[in-house]
Coordinates of C-alpha atoms and ligand atoms in Angstrom, one line a residue:
X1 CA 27.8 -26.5 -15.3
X2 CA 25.8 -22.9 -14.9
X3 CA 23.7 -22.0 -18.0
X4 CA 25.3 -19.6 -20.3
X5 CA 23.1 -16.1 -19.2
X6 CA 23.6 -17.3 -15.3
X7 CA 27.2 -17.6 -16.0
X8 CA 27.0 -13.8 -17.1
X9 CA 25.2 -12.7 -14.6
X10 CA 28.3 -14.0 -12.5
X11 CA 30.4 -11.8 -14.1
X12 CA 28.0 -8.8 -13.6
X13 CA 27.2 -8.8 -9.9
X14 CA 29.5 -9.6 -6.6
X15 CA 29.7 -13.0 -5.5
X16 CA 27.4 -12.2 -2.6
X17 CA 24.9 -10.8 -5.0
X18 CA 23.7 -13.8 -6.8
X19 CA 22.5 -17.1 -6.0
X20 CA 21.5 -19.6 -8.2
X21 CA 18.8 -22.0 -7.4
X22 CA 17.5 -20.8 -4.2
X23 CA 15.9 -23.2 -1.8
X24 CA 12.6 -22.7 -1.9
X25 CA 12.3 -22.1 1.9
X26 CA 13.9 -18.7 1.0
X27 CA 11.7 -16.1 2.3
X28 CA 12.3 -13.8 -0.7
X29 CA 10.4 -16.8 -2.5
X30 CA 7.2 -16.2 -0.6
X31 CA 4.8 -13.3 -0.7
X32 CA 4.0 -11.8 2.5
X33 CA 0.4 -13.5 2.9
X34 CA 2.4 -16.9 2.3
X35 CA -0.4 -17.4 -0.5
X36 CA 2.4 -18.1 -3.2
X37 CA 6.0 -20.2 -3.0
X38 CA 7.6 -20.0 -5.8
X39 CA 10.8 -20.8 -7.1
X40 CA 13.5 -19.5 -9.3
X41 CA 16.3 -20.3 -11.2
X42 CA 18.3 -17.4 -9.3
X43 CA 18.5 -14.3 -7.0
X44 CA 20.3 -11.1 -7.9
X45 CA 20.5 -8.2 -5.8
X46 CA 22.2 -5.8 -8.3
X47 CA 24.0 -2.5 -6.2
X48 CA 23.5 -0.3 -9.2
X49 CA 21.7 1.1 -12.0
X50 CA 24.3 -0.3 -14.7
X51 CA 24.3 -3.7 -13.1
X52 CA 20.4 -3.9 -13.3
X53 CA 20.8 -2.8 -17.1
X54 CA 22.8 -5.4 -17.5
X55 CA 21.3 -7.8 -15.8
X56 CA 18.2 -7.7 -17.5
X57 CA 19.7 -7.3 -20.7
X58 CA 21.5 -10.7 -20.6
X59 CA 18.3 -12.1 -18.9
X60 CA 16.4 -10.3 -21.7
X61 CA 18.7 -12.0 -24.6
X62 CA 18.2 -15.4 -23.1
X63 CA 14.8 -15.3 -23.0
X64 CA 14.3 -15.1 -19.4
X65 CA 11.5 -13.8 -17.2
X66 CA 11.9 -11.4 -14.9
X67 CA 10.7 -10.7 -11.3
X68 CA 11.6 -7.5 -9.8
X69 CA 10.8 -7.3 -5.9
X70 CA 11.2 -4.8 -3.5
X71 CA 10.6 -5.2 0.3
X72 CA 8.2 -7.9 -0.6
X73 CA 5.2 -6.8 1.3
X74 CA 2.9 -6.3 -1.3
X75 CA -0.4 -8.1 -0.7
X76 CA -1.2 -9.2 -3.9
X77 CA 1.4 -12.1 -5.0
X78 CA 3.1 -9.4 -7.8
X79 CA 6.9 -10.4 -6.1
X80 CA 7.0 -13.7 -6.1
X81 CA 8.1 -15.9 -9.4
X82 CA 6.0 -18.8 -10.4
X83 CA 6.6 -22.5 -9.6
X84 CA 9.0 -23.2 -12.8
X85 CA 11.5 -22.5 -11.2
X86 CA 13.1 -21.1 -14.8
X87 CA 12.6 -16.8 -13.5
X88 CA 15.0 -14.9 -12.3
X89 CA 13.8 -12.8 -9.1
X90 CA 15.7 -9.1 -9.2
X91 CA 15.7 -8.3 -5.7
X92 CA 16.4 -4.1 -5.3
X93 CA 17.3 -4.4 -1.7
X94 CA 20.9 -3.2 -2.3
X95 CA 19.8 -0.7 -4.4
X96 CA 19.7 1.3 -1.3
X97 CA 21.6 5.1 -1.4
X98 CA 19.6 8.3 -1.1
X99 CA 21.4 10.4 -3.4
X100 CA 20.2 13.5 -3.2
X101 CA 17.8 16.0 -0.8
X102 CA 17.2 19.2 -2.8
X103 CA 15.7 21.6 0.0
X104 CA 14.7 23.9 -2.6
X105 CA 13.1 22.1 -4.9
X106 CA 11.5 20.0 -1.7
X107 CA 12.2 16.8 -3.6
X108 CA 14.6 13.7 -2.3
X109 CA 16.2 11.5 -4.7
X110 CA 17.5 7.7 -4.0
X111 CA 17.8 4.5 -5.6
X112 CA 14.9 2.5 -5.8
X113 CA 15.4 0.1 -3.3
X114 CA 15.4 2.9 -0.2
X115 CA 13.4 1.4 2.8
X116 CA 10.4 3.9 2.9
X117 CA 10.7 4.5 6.6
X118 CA 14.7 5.8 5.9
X119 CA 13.7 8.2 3.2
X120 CA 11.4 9.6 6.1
X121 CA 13.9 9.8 8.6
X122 CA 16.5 11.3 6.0
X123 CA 13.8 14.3 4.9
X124 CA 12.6 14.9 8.5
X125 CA 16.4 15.3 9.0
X126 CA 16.4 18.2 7.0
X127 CA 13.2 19.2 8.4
X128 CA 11.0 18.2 5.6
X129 CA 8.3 15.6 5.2
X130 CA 7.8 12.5 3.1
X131 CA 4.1 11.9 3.7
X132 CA 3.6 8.3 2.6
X133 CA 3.3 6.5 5.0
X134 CA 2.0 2.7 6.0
X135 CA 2.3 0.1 8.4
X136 CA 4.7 -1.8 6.7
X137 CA 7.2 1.5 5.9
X138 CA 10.3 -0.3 7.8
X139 CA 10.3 -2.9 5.0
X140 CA 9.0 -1.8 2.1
X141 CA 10.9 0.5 -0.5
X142 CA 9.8 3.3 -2.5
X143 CA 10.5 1.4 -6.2
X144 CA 7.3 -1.2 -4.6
X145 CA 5.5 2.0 -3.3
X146 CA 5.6 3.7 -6.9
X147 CA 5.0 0.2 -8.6
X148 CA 2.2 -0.8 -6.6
X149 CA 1.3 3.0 -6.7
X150 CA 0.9 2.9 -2.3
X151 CA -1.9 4.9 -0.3
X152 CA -1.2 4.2 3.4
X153 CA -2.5 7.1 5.9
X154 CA -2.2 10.5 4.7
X155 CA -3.7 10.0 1.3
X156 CA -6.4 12.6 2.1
X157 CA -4.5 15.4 2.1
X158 CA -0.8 14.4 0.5
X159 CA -2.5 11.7 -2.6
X160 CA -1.0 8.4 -3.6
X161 CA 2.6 7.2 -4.3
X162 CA 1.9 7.9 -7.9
X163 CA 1.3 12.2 -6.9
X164 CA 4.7 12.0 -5.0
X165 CA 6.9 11.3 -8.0
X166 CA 8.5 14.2 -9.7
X167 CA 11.1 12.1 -11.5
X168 CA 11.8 8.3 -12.3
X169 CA 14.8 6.1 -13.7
X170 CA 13.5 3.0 -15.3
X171 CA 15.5 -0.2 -16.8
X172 CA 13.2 -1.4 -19.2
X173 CA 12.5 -4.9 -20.3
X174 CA 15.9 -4.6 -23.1
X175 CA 18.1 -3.3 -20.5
X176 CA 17.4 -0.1 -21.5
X177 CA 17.8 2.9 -19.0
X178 CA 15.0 5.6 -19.2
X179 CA 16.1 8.5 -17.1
X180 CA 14.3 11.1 -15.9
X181 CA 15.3 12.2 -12.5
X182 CA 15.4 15.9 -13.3
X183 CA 12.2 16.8 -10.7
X184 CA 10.9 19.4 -12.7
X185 CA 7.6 20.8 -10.9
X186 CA 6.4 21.5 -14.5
X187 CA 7.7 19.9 -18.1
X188 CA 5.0 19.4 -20.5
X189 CA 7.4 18.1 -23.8
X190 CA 5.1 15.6 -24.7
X191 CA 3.6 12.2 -22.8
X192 CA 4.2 11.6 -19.2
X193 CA 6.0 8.1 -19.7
X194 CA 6.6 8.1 -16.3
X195 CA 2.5 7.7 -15.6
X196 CA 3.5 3.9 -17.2
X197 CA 5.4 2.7 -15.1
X198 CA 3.6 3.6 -12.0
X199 CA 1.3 1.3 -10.4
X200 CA 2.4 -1.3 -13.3
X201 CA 3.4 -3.2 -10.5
X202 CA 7.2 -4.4 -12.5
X203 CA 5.5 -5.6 -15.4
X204 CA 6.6 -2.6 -17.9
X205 CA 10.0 -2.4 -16.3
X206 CA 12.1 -1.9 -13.5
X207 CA 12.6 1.3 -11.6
X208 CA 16.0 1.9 -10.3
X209 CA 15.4 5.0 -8.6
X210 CA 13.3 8.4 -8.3
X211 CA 12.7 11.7 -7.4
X212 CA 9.7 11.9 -4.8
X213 CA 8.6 15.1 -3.6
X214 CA 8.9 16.4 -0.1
X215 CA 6.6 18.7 2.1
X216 CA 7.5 21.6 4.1
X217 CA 7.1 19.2 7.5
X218 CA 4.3 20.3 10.0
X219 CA 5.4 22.2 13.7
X220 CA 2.4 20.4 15.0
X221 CA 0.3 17.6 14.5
X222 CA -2.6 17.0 16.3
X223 CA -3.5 13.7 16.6
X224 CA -7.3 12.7 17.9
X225 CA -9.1 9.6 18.6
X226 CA -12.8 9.5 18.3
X227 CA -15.6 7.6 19.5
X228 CA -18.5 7.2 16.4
X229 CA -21.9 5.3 16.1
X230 CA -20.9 4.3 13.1
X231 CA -19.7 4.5 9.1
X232 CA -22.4 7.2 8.6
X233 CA -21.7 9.1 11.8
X234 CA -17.8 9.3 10.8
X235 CA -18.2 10.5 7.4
X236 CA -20.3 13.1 7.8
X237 CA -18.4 14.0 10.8
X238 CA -15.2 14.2 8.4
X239 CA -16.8 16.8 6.0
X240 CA -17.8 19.1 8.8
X241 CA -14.5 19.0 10.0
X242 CA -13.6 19.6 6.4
X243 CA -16.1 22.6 6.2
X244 CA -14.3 24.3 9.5
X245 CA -10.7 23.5 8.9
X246 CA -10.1 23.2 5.2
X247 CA -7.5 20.8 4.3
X248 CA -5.3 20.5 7.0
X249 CA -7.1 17.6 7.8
X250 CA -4.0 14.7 7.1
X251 CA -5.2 11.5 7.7
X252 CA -9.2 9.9 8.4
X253 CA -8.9 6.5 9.5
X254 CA -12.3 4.3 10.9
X255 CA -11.7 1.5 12.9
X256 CA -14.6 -0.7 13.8
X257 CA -15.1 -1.8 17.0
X258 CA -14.5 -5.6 15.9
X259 CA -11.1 -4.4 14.7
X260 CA -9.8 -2.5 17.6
X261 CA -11.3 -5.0 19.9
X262 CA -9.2 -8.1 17.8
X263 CA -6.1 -5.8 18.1
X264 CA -6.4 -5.2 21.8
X265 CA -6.9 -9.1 22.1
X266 CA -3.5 -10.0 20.0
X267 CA -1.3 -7.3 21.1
X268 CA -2.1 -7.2 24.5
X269 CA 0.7 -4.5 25.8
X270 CA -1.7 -1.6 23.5
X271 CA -4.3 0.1 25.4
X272 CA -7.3 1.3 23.8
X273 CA -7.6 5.3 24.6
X274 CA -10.9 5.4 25.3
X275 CA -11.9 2.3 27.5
X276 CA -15.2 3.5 28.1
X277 CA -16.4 4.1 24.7
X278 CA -19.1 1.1 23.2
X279 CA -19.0 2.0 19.8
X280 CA -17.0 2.5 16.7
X281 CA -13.6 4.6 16.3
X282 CA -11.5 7.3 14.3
X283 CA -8.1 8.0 14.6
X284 CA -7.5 11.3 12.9
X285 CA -4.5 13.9 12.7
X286 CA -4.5 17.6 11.5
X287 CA -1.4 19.4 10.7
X288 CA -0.3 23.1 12.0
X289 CA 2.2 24.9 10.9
X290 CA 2.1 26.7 14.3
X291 CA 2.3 25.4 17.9
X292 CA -1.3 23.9 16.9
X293 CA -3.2 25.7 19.4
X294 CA -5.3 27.4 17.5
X295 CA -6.5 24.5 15.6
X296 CA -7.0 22.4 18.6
X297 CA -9.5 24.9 19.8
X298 CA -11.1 25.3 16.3
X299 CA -11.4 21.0 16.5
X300 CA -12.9 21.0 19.6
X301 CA -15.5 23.8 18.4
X302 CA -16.2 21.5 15.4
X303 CA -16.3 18.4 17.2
X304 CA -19.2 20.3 19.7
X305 CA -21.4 20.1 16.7
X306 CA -20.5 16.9 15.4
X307 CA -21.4 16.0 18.7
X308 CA -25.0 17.3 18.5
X309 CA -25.5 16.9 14.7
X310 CA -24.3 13.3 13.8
X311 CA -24.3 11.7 17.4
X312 CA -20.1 11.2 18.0
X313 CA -18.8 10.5 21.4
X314 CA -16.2 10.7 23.6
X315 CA -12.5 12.2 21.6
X316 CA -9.3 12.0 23.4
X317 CA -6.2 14.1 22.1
X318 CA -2.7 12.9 22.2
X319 CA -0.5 15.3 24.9
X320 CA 3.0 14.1 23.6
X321 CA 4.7 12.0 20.7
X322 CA 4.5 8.7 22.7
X323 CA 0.7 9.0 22.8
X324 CA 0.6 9.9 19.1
X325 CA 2.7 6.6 18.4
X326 CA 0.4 4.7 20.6
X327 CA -2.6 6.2 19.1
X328 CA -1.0 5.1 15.6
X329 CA 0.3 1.9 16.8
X330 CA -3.4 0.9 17.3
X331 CA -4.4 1.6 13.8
X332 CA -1.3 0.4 12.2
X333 CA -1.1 -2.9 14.5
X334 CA -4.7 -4.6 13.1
X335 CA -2.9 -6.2 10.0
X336 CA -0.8 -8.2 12.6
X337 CA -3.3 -8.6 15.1
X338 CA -5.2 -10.5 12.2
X339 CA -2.2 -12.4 11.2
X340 CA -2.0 -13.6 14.4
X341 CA -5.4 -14.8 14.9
X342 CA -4.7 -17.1 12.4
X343 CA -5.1 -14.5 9.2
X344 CA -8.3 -12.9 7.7
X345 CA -10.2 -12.4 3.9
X346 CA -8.6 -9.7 3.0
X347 CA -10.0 -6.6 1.0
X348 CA -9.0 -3.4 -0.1
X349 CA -12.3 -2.0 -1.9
X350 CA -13.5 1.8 -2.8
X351 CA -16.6 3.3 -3.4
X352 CA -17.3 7.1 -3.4
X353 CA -17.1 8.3 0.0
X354 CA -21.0 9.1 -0.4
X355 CA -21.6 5.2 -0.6
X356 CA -19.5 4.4 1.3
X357 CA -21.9 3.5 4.2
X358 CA -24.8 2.1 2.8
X359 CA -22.1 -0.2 0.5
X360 CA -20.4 -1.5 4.3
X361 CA -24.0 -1.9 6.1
X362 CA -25.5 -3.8 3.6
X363 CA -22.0 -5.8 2.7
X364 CA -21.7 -6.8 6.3
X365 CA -25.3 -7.9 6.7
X366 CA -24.8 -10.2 3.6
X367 CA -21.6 -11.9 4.7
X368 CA -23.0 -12.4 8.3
X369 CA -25.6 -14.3 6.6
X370 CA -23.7 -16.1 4.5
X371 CA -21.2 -17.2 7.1
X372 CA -23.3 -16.7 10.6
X373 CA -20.7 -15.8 13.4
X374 CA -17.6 -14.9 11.2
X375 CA -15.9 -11.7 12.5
X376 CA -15.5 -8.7 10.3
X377 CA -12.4 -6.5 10.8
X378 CA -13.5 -3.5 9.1
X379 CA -11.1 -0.5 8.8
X380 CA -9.9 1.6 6.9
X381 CA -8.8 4.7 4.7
X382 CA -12.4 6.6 5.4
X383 CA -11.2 9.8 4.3
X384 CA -10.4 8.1 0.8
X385 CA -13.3 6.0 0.3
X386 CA -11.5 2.9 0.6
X387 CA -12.0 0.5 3.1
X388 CA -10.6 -2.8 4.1
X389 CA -13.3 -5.4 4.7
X390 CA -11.5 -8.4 6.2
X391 CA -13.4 -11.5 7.5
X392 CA -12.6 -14.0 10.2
X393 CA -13.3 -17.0 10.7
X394 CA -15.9 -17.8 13.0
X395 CA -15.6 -19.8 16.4
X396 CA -16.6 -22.7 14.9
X397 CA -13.8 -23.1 12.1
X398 CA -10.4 -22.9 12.3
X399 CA -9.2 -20.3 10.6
X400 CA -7.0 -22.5 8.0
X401 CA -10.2 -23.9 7.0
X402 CA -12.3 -21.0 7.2
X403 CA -9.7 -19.6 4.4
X404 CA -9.9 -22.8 2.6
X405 CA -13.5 -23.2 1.9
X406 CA -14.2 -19.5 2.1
X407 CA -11.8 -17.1 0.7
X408 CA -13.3 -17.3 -3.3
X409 CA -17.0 -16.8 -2.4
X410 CA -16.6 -14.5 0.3
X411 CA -14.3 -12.4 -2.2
X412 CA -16.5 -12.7 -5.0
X413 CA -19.1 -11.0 -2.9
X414 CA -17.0 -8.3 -1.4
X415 CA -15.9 -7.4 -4.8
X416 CA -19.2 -7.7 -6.7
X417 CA -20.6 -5.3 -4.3
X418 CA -18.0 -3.0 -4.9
X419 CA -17.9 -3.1 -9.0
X420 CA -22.0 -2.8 -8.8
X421 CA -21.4 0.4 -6.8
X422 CA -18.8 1.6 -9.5
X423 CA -16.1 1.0 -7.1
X424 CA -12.7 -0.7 -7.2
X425 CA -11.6 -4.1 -6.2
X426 CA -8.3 -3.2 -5.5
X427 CA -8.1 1.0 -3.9
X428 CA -4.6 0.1 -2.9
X429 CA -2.9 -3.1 -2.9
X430 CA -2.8 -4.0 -6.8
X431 CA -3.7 -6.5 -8.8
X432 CA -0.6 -9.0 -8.4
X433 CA -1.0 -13.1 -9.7
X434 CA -4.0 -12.8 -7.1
X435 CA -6.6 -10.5 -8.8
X436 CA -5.2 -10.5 -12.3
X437 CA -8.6 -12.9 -13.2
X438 CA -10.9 -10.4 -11.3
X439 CA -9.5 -7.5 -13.6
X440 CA -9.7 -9.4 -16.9
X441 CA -13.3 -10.3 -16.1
X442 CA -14.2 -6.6 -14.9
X443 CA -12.7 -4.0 -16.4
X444 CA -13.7 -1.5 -19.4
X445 CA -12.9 -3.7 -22.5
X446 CA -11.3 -0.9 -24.2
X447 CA -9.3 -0.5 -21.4
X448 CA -8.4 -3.6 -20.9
X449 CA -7.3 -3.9 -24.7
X450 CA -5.6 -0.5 -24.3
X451 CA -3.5 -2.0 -21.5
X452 CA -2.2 -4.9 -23.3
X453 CA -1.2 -2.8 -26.1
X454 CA 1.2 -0.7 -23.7
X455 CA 2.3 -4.1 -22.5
X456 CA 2.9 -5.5 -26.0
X457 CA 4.8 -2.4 -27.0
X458 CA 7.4 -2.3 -23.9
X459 CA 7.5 -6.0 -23.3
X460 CA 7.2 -7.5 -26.7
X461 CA 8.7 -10.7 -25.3
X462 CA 6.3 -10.9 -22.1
X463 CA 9.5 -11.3 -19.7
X464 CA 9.2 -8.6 -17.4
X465 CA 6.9 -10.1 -14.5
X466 CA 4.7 -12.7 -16.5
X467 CA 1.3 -13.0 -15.4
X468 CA 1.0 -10.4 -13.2
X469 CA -1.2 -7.8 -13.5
X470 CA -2.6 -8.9 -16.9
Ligands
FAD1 P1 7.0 -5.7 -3.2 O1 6.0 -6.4 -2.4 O2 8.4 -6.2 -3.2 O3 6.5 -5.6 -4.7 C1 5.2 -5.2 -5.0 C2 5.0 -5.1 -6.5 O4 5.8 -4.1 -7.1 C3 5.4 -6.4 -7.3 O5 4.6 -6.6 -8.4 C4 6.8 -6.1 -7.7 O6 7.2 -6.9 -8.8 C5 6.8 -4.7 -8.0 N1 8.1 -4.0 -7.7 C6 8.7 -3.9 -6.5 N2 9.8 -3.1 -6.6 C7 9.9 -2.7 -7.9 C8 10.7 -1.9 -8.7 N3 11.8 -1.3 -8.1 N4 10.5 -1.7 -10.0 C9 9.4 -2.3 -10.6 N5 8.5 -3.1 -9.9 C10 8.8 -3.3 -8.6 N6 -0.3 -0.8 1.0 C11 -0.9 0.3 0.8 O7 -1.1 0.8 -0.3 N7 -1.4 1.0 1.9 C12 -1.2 0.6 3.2 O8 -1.7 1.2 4.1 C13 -0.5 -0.6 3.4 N8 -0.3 -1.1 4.6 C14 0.4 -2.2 4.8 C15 0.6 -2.7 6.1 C16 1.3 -3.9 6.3 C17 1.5 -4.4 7.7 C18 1.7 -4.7 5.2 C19 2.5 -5.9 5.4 C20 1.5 -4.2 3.9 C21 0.8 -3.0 3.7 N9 0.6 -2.5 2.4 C22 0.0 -1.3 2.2 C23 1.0 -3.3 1.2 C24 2.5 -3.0 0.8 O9 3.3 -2.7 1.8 C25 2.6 -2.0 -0.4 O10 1.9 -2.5 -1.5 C26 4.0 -1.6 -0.7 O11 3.9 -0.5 -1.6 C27 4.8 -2.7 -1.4 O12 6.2 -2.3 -1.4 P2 7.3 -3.4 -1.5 O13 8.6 -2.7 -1.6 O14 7.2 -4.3 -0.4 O15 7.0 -4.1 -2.9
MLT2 C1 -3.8 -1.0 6.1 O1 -4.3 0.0 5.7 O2 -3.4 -1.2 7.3 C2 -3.4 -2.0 5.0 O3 -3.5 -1.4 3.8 C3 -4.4 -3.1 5.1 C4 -3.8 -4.4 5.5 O4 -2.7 -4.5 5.9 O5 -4.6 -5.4 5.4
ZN3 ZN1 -4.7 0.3 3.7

């Protein structure tokens, strides 16, 4: 016989929209690094707002925890239950209508379980942008991009996940529903709740849907891949650009040589744009709201000096949208290159753009010597001051056991290096089951203390995604 609350739950949601103890082979039970399996006592996949209320609020009566999950490709462990095998995992992935495109207002509203790569499609329908973007947008959904508050590529000019919500709908740990999809560009009656539950990555409550604001979308894009010496080279390079052509500048992205090389390697039908070049690359895109001419020329002007002033080589513009996407697919594709070289240390660190470096020189020269021969994918959001500094294992260790006897110290110096700078040990990914230790040992103690408070307030019970985050 089912447990009372799973015997309501039945009675709340469609027969193919539950399932009670889950095998534990079920890929919505492992996190996308396959760092955690957990298990649960069941799977919902609620289809709207008033089923999720009410879902939670007989899981919340019982005394039930909680998961919510999205696409399940966050890094970080945050949607995946424990081992007990007693939470309930609320999956959003039918929570999946866009409800409203206001062209107006430039804002698009859906339920929160919209694949970010269909909200795209369904603004540049209307000829309007969504500008987050990431390499995993055909899986993950914008309820995971707010909660884990995204970056991706255009964070330089368009900001975070959390600067592209105008509006949220939230069912909170009672079952509650806080509403707020109204958009409004301005509204200053009091706090911001919706700050809360951005970036809380599910443990504050669930969102069930949002309004995200939209862009008027570029005529042209001009999308550039550049040969630089290095780190230093590439950011001084982008505040020249900066300095000529103001903030049309989208997206920055370095990719070490090590990391285009690996990708090359792995995904062997990609071509790398400039075959001749020996040293380090950018991949970069400006946006025009003309037939992009103008700014080409202006880029090529700027690049002349960059050229002379800060030693950058060879650059190759894309001609056509199919060199863009294979210009993009490169960037986009090292995440799976690594995977498929067995997987990497992964790290997802910021320091101010001005460090940033002296902060990757020195960090690589201290992991080579601490692991002679590993390989260091670095690559990253330059234009953000975040990089991603993920090590391989060497030739002389498999990878499994590379990960094995090296993921905690090699992490604890990657991270160290980036808290001594003032820097963050998570830019992007979150905090999750997997850094939830690093935060409680590093951050402000009033802060910290602050942060439980806001948990104890909305989650008196602790049910909504136990130890996560905190
Ligand atoms: P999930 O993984 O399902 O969940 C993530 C967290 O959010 C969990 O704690 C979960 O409990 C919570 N959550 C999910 N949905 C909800 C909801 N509706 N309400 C409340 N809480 C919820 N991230 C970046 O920031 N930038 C990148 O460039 C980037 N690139 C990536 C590339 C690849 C190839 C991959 C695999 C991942 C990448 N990521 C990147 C990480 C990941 O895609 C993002 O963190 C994404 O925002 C997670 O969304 P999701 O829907 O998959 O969330
Ligand atoms: C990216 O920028 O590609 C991701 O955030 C990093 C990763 O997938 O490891
Ligand atoms: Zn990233």
């Amino acid at each position: 016989m089912l447990p009372a609350y799973l015997e309501q739950l039945s009675h709340i949601l469609g027969p193919n929209d539950l399932v009670v103890s889950p095998a534990q082979s079920n890929p919505l039970l492992i996190d996308e690094r396959q760092l955690y399996r957990g298990r649960a006592a069941a799977i919902v996949q609620p289809r709207t707002t008033e089923q999720l209320s009410q879902v939670v609020s007989v899981c919340a009566k019982a005394n039930v925890a909680m998961v919510p999950q999205g696409g399940n490709t966050g890094y970080c462990g945050g949607a995946t239950p424990d081992e007990s095998g007693l939470q309930v995992l609320i999956n959003l992935s039918k929570m999946n209508q866009i409800l409203d495109i206001d062209a107006a207002s430039l804002t698009l509203t859906a339920q929160a379980g919209v694949v970010l790569a269909d909200a795209q499609n369904a603004a540049a329908n209307q000829d309007m942008l969504l500008p987050l973007s990431m390499g995993s947008q055909a899986s993950c959904q914008l309820g995971g991009n707010i909660s884990t508050n995204a970056g991706g590529l255009a964070v330089l000019r368009y900001g975070t996940a959390r600067e592209m919500v105008a509006g949220l709908e939230v069912v909170l740990p009672d079952g509650q529903i806080w509403s707020d999809l109204k958009g409004l560009r301005k509204d200053n009656t009091g706090y911001d709740l919706k700050q809360f539950f951005m970036g809380a990555e599910g443990t504050l409550g669930i969102i069930s849907a949002a309004v995200v604001r939209l862009q008027p979308r570029p005529r042209a894009q001009i999308t550039a891949f550049l040969e630089t010496p290095d780190l230093a080279s590439a950011v001084s390079t982008l505040m020249l650009l900066r300095e000529h052509l103001g903030d049309c500048i989208t997206s920055f992205e370095y990719m070490s040589r090590e990391a285009l090389m690996l990708t090359l390697v792995q995904l062997n039908d990609l071509r790398n744009p400039l075959p001749a070049a020996t040293g380090n690359f950018v991949l970069m895109e400006l946006a025009a709201f003309d037939d992009g001419a103008g700014l080409t020329e202006q880029l090529t002007r700027a690049l002349q000096v960059a050229i002379l002033k800060f030693d950058v080589g060879d650059c190759v513009v894309a001609q056509n949208d199919t060199q863009r996407g294979d210009f993009w697919r490169l960037r986009e594709s090292i995440p799976e290159a690594e995977k498929r070289a067995g997987g990497s240390i992964k790290h997802d660190v910021s320091v101010e753009i001005s460090k940033l470096s002296e902060f990757a020189v020195e960090l690589q020269k201290n992991t080579l010597a601490y692991v002679p021969g590993c390989r260091i994918s670095l690559y990253g959001h330059l234009g953000d001051g975040n990089i991603h500094f993920n090590v391989l294992a060497p030739p002389t260790l498999s990878a499994a056991q590379f990960k094995r006897e090296f993921a905690d110290p090699i992490s604890a110096l990657v991270h160290s290096a980036a808290i001594n700078r003032d820097g963050s040990f998570s830019a992007e990914h979150g905090v999750g089951r997997l850094k939830r230790d690093l935060l409680a040992s590093s951050k402000d103690p009033v802060g910290l203390q602050l942060m439980r408070k806001i948990k104890r307030t909305l989650d008196p019970n602790g049910l909504m995604n136990p130890g996560k985050v905190l």
